[in-house]
PDB file of C-alpha atoms in Angstrom:
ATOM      1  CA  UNK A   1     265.702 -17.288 115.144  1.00  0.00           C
ATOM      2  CA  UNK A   2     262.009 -16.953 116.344  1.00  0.00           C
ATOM      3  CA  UNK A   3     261.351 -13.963 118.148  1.00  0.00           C
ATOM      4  CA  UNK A   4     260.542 -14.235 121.900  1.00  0.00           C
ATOM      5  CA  UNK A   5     257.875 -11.240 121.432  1.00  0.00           C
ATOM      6  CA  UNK A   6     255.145 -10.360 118.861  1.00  0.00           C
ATOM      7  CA  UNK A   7     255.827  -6.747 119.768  1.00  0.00           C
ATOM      8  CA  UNK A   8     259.047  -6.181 117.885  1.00  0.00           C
ATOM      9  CA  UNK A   9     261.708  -8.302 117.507  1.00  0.00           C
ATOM     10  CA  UNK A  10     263.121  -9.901 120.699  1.00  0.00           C
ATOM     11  CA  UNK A  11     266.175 -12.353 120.901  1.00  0.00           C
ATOM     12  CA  UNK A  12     267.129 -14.492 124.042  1.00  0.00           C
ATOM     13  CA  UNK A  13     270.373 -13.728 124.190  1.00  0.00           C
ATOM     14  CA  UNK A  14     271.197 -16.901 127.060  1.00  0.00           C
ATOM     15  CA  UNK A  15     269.316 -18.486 129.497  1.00  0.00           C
ATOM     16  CA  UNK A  16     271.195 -20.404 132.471  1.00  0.00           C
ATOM     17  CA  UNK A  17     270.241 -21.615 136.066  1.00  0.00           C
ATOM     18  CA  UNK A  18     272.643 -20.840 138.484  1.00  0.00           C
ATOM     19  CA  UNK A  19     271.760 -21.100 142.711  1.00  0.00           C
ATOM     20  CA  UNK A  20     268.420 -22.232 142.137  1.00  0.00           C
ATOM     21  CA  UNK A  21     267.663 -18.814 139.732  1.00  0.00           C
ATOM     22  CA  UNK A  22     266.855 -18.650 136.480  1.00  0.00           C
ATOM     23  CA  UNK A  23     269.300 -15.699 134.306  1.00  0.00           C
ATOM     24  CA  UNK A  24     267.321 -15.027 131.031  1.00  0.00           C
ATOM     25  CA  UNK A  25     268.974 -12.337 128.553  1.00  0.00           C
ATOM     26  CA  UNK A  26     266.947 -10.408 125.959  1.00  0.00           C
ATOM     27  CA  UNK A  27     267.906  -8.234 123.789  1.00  0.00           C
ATOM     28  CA  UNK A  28     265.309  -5.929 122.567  1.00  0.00           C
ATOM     29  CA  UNK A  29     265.171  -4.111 119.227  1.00  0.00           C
ATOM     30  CA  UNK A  30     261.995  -1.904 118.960  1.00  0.00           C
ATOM     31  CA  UNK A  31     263.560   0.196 115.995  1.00  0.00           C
ATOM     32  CA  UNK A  32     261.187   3.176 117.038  1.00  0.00           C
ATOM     33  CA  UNK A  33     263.969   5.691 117.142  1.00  0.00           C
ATOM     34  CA  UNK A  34     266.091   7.705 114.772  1.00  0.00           C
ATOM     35  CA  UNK A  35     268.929   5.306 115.423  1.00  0.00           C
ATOM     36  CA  UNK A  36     268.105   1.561 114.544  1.00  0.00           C
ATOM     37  CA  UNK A  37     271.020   0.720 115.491  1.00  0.00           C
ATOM     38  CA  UNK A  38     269.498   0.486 119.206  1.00  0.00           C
ATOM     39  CA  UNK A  39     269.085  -3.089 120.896  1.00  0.00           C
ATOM     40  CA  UNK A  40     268.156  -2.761 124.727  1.00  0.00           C
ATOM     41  CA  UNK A  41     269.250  -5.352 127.056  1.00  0.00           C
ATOM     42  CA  UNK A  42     267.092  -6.505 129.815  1.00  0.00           C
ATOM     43  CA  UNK A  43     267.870  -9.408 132.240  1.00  0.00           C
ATOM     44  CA  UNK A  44     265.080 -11.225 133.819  1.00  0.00           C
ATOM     45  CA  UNK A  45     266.122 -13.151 137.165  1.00  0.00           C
ATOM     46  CA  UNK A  46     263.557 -15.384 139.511  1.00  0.00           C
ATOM     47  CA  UNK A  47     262.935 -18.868 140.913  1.00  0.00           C
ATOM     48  CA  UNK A  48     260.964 -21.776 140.256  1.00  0.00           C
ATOM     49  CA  UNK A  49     258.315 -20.156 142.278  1.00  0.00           C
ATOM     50  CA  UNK A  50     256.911 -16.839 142.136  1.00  0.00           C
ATOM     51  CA  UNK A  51     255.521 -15.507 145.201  1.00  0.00           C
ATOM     52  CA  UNK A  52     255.188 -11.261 144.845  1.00  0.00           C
ATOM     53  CA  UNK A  53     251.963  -9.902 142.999  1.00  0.00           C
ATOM     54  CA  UNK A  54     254.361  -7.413 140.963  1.00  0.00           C
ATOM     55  CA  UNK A  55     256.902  -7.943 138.705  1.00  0.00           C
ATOM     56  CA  UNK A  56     260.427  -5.111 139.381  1.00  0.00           C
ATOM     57  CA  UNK A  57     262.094  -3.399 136.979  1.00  0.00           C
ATOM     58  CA  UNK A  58     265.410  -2.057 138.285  1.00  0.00           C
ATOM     59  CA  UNK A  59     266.518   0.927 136.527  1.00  0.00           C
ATOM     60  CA  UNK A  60     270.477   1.775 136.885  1.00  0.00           C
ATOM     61  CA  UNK A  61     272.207   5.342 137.676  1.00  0.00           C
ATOM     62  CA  UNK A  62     274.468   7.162 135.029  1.00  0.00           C
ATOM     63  CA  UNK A  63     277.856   5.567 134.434  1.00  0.00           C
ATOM     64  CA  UNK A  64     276.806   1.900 135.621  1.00  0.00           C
ATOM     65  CA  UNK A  65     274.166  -0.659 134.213  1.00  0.00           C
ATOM     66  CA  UNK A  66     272.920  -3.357 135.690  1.00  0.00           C
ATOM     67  CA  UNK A  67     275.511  -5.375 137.700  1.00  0.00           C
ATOM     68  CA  UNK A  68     274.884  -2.042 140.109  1.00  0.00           C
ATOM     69  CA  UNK A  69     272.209  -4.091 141.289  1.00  0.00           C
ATOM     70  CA  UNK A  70     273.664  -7.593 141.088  1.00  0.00           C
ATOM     71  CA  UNK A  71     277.016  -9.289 142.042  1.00  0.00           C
ATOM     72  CA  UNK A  72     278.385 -12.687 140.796  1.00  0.00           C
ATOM     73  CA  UNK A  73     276.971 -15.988 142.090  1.00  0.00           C
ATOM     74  CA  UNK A  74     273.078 -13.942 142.254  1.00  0.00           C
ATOM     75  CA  UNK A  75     274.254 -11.741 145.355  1.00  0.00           C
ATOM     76  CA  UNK A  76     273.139  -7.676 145.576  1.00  0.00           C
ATOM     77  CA  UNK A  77     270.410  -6.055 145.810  1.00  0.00           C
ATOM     78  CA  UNK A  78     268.559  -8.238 142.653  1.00  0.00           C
ATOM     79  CA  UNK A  79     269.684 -11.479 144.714  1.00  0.00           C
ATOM     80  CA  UNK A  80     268.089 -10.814 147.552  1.00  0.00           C
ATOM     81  CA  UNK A  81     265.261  -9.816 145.967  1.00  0.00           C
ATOM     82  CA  UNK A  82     264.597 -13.314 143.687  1.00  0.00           C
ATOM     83  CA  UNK A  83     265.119 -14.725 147.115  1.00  0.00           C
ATOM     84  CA  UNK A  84     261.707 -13.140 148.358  1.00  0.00           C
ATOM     85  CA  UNK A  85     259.996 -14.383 145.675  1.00  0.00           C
ATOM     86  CA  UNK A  86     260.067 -11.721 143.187  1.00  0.00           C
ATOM     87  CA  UNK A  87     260.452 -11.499 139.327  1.00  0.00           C
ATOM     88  CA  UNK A  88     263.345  -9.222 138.983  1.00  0.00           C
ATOM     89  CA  UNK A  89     263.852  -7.405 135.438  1.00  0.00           C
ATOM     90  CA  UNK A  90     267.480  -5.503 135.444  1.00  0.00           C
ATOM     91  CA  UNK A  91     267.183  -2.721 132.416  1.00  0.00           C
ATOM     92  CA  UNK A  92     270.774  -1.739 130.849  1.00  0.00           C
ATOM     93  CA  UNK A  93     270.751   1.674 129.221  1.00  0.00           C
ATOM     94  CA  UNK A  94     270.776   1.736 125.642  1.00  0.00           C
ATOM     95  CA  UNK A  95     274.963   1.360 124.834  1.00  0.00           C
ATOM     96  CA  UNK A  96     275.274   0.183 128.440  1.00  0.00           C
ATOM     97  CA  UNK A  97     276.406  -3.177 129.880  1.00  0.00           C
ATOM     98  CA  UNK A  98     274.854  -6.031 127.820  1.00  0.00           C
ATOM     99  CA  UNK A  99     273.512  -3.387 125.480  1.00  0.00           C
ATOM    100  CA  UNK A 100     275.096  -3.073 122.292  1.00  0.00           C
ATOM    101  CA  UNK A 101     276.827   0.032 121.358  1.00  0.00           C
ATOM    102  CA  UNK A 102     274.647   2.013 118.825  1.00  0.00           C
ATOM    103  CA  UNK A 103     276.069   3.407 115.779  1.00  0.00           C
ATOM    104  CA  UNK A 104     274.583   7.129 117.167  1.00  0.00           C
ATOM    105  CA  UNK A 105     275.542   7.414 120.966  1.00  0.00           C
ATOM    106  CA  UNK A 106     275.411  11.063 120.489  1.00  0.00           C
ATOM    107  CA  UNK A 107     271.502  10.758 120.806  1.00  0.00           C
ATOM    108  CA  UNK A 108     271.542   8.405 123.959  1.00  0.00           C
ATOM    109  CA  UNK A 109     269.913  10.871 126.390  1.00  0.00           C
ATOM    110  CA  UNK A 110     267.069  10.545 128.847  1.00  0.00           C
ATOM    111  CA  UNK A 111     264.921  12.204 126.585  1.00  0.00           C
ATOM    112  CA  UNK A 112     265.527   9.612 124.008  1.00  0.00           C
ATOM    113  CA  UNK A 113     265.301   6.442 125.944  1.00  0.00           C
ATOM    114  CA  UNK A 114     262.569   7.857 127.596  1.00  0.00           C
ATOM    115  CA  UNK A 115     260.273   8.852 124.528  1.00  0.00           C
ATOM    116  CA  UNK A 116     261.327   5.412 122.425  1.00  0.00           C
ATOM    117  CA  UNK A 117     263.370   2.667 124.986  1.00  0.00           C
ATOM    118  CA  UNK A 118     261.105   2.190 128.236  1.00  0.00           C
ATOM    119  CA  UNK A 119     257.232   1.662 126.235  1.00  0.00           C
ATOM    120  CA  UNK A 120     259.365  -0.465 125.105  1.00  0.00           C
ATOM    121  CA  UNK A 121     260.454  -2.357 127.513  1.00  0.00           C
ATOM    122  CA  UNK A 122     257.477  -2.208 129.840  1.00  0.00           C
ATOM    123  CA  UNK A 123     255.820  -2.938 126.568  1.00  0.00           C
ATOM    124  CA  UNK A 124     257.480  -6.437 126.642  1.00  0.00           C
ATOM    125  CA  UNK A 125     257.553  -6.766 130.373  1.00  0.00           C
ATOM    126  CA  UNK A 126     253.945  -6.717 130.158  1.00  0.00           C
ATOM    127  CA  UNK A 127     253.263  -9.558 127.502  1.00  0.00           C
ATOM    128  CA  UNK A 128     256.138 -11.935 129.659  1.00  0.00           C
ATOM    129  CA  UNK A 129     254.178 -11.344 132.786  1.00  0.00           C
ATOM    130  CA  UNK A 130     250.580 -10.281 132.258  1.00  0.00           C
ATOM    131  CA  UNK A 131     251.076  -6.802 133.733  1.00  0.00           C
ATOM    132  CA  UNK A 132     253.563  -4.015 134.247  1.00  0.00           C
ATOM    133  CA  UNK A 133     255.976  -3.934 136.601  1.00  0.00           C
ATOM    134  CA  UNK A 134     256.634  -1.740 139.387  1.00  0.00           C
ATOM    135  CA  UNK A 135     259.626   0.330 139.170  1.00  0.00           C
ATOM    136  CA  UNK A 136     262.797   0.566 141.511  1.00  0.00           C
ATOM    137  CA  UNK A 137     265.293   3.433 139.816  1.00  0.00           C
ATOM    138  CA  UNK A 138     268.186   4.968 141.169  1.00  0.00           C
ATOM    139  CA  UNK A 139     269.514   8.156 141.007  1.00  0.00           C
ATOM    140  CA  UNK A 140     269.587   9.528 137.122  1.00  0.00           C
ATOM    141  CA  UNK A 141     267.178   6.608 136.575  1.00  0.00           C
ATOM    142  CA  UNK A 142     264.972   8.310 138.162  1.00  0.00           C
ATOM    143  CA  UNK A 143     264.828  11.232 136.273  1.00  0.00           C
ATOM    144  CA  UNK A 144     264.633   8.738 133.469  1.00  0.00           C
ATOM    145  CA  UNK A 145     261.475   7.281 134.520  1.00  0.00           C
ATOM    146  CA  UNK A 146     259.864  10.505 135.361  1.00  0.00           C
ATOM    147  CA  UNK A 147     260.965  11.780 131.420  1.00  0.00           C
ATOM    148  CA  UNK A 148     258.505   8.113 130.298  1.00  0.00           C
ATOM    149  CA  UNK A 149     255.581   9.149 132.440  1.00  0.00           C
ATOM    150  CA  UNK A 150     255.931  12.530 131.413  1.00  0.00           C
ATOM    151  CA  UNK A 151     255.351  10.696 127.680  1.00  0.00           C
ATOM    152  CA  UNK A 152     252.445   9.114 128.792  1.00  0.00           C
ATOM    153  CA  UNK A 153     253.652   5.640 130.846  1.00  0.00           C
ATOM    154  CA  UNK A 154     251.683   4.751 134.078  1.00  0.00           C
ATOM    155  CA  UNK A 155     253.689   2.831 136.417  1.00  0.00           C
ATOM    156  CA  UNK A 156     251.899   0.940 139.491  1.00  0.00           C
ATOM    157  CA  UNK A 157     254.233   1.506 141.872  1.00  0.00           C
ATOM    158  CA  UNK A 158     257.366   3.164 142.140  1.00  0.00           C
ATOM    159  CA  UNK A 159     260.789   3.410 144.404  1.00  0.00           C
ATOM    160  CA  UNK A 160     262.991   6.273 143.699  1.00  0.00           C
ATOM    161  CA  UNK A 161     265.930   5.629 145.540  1.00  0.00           C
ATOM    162  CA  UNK A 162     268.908   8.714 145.975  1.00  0.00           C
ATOM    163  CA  UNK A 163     267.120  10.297 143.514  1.00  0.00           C
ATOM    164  CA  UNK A 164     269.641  13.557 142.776  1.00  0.00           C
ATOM    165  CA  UNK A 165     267.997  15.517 140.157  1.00  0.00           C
ATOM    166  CA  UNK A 166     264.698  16.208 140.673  1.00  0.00           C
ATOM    167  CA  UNK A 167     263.083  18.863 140.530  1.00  0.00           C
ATOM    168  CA  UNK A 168     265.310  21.599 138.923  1.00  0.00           C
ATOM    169  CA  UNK A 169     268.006  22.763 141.251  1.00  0.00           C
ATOM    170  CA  UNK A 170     267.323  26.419 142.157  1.00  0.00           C
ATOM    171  CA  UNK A 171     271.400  26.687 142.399  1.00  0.00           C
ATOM    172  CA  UNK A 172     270.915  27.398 139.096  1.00  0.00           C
ATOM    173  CA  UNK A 173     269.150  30.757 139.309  1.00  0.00           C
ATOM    174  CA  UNK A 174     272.387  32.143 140.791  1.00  0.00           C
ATOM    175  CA  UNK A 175     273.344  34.449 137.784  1.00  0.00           C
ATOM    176  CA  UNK A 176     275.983  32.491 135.417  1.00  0.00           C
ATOM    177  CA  UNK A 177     276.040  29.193 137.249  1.00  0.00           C
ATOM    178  CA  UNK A 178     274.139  27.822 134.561  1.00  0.00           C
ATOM    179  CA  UNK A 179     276.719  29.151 131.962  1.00  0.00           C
ATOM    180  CA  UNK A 180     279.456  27.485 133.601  1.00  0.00           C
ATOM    181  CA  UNK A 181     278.170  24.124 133.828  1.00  0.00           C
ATOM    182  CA  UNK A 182     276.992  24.518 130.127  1.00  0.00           C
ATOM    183  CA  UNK A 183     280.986  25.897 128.774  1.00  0.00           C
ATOM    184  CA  UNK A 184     282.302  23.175 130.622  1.00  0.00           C
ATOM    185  CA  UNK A 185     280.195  20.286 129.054  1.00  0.00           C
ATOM    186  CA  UNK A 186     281.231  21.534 125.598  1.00  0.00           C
ATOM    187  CA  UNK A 187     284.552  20.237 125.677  1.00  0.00           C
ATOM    188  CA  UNK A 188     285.051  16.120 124.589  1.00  0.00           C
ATOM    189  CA  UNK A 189     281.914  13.942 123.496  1.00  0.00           C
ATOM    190  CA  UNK A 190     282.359  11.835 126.964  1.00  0.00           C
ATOM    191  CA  UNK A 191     282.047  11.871 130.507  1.00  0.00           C
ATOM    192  CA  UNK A 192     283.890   9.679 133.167  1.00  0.00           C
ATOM    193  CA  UNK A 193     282.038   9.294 136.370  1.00  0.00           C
ATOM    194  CA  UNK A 194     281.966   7.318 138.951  1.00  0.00           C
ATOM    195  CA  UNK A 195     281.252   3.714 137.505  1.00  0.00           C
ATOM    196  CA  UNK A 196     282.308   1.378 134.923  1.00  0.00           C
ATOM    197  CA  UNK A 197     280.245   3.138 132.059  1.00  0.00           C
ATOM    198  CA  UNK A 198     281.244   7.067 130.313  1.00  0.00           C
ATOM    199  CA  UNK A 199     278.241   9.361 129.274  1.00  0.00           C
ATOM    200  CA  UNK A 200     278.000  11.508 126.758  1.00  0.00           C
ATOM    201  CA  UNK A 201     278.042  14.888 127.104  1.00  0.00           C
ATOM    202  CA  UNK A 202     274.475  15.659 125.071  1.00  0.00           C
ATOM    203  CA  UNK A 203     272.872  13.825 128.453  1.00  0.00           C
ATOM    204  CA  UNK A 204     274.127  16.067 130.627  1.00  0.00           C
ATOM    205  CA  UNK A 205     273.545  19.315 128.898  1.00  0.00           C
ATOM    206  CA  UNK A 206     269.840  18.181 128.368  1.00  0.00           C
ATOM    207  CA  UNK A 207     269.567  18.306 131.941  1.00  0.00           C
ATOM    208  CA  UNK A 208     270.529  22.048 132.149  1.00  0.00           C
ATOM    209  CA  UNK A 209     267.847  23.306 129.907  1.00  0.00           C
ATOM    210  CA  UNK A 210     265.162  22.731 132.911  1.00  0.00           C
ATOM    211  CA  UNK A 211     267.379  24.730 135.514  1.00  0.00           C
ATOM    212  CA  UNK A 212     267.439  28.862 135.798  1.00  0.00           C
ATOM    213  CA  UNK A 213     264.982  31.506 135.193  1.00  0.00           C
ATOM    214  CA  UNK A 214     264.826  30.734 131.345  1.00  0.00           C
ATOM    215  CA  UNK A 215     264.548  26.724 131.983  1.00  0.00           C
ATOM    216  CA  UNK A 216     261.532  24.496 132.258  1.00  0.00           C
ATOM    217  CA  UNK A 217     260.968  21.345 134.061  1.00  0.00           C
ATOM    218  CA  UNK A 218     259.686  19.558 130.218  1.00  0.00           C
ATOM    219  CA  UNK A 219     261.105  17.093 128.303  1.00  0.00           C
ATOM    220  CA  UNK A 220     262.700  17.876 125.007  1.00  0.00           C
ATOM    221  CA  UNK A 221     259.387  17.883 123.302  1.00  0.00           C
ATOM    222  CA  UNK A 222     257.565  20.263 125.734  1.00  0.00           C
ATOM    223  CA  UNK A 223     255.611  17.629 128.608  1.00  0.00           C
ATOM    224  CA  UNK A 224     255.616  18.963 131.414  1.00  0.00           C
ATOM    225  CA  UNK A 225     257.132  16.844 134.244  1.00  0.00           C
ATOM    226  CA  UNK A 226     255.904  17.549 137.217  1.00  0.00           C
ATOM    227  CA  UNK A 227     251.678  16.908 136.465  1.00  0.00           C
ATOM    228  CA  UNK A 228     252.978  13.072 135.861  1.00  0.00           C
ATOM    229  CA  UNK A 229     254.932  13.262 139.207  1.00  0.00           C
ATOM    230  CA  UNK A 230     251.921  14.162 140.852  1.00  0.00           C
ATOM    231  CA  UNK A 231     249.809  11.758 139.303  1.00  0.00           C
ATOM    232  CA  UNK A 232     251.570   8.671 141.094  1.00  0.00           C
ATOM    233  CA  UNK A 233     252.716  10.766 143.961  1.00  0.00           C
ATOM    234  CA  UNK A 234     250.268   7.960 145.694  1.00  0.00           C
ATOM    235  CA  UNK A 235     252.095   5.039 144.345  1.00  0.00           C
ATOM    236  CA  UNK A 236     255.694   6.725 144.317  1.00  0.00           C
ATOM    237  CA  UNK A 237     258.064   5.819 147.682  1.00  0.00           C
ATOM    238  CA  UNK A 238     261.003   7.558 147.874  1.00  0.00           C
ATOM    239  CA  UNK A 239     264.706   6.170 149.967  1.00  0.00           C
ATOM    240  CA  UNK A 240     267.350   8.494 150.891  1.00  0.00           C
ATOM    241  CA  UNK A 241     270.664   7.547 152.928  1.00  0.00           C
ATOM    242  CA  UNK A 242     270.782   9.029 156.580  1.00  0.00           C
ATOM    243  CA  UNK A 243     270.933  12.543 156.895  1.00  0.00           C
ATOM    244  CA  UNK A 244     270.497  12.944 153.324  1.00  0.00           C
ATOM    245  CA  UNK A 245     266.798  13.203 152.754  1.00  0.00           C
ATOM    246  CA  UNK A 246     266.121  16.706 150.161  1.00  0.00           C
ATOM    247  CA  UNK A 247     264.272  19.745 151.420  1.00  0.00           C
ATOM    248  CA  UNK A 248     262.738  19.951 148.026  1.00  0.00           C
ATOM    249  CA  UNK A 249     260.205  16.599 148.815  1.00  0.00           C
ATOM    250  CA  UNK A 250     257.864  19.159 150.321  1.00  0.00           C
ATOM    251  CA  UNK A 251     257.663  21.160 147.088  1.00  0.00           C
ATOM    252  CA  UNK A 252     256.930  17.898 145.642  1.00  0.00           C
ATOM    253  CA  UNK A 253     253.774  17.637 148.512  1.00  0.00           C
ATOM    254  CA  UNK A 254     255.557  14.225 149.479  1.00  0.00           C
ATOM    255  CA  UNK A 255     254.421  13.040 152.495  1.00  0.00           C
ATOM    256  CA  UNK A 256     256.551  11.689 155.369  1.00  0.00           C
ATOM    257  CA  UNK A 257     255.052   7.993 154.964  1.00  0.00           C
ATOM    258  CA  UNK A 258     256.191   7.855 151.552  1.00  0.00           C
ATOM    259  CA  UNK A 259     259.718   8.996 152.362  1.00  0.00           C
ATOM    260  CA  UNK A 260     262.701   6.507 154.079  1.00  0.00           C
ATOM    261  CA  UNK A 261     265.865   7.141 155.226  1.00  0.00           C
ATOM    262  CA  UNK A 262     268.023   3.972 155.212  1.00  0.00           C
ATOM    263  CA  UNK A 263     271.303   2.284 154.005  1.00  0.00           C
ATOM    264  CA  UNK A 264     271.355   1.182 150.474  1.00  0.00           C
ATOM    265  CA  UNK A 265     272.292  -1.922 151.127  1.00  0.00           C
ATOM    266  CA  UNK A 266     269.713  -2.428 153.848  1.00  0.00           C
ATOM    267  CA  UNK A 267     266.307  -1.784 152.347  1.00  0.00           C
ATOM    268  CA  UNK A 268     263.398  -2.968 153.915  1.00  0.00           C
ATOM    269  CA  UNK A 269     262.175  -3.806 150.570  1.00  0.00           C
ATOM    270  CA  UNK A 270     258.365  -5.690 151.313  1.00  0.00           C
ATOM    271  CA  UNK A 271     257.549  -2.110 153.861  1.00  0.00           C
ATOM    272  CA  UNK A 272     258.608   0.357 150.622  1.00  0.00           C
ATOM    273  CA  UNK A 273     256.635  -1.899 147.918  1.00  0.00           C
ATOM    274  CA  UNK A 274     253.668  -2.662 149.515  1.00  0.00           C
ATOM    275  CA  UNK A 275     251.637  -3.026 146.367  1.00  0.00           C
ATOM    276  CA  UNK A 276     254.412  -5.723 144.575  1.00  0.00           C
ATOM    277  CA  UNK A 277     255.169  -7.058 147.830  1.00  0.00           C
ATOM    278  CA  UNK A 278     251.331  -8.653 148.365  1.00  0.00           C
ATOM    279  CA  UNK A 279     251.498 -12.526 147.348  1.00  0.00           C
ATOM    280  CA  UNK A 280     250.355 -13.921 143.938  1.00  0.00           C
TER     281      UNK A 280
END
């Protein structure tokens, strides 16, 4: 089979019409990491007629993948957006939803897909569409993307939504918290949470090392996170539910036009994109 990229090796997995939208299926397989193994799903939903400036990558929480943003018969959050005109791109984790399960799943941390999955992806995102696309992630996704531009990716517009991570949680400077969390993430190779999808245990403790007085908010190989933050703190919008919005945005130096408090399922979506949102 031909591949549908001159990147890497790209196969289009299915490709249906359903409601007047176009489902296309890739799978991706970069072989850039240790584990090659790795094939990254990404579906790619829009109409006949493309009428945003942007194309949006969606970029899941832990434990879920992509129907988080998408119900049967093209409803959610990705529905409503093809219906606006947008080209909506719905990343699975590597070993998540359409994703195939890699022979290494130990190594499936943020770190990981962040140094080898998303160039990736916004790699081949780019040659579909001419240009990269801006970025909606939710919660642990958003740590994810952070990790990528922390490796070098510039994004042109971003949407963290119930972002729960960043930056480091100062809880952790309470003497032995940090020791706790770590002893109790040593026992099993999996996590259960909240969704359809387990973790494993390696992405979690990854997340410690940047909390308490001996932790640093860095990736695995020593970027610093924040300076990339910063860098698109312009471009970056950030959605939190009622009542919920972080007193840590100001050490961030977010300002209050850039920050929205709103139900998930009611996002004003064309006021928080502004950039994508323009017409072709």
């Amino acid at each position: 089979m031909k591949s549908s990229s001159e990147l890497f090796p790209v196969a289009l997995a299915s490709a249906e019409f359903k409601e007047g939208v176009y489902e296309d299926v890739y799978s991706l397989k970069p072989n850039n990491s240790t584990d090659k193994t790795v094939e990254i799903a990404l579906v790619r939903l829009h109409r006949e007629k493309i009428d945003k400036a942007l194309p949006l990558l969606l970029v899941h929480d832990a434990f879920y993948n992509h129907w988080q943003w998408l119900d049967y018969g093209v409803g959610g959050t990705a529905g409503e957006l093809v219906r606006q005109g947008y080209d909506v791109w719905l990343l699975d984790w590597r070993g998540h939803g359409l994703s195939s399960r890699n022979q290494r799943p130990q190594t499936n941390t943020l770190d990981t897909m962040a140094e080898y999955d998303l160039p990736s992806v916004f790699a081949f995102i780019e040659e579909r569409c001419g240009q990269k696309p801006a970025v909606v992630a939710r919660g642990l996704g958003c740590e994810l993307i952070s990790r990528a531009m922390a490796y070098g990716q510039t994004l042109p517009e971003l949407l963290f939504v119930q972002s729960n991570q960043l930056p480091p949680r100062r809880l952790h400077w309470l003497p032995g918290t940090k020791l706790i969390q770590r002893i109790r993430l040593l026992k099993g190779a999996w996590i259960k949470g909240p969704g359809e999808e387990m973790e494993v245990r390696p992405l979690f403790r990854q997340l410690l090392k940047k909390g308490g007085w001996f932790g640093g908010w860095k990736t695995t190989s020593g970027q610093a996170i924040r300076p990339a933050l910063d860098a698109h703190l312009d471009v970056t919008r950030w959605v939190f539910e009622p009542g919920k919005t972080p007193s840590w945005l100001k050490r961030l130096k977010v300002s209050a036009e850039h920050c929205s408090e709103a139900k998930i399922a009611d996002f004003d979506w064309p006021k928080l994109l502004p950039k994508a949102s323009e017409p072709v």
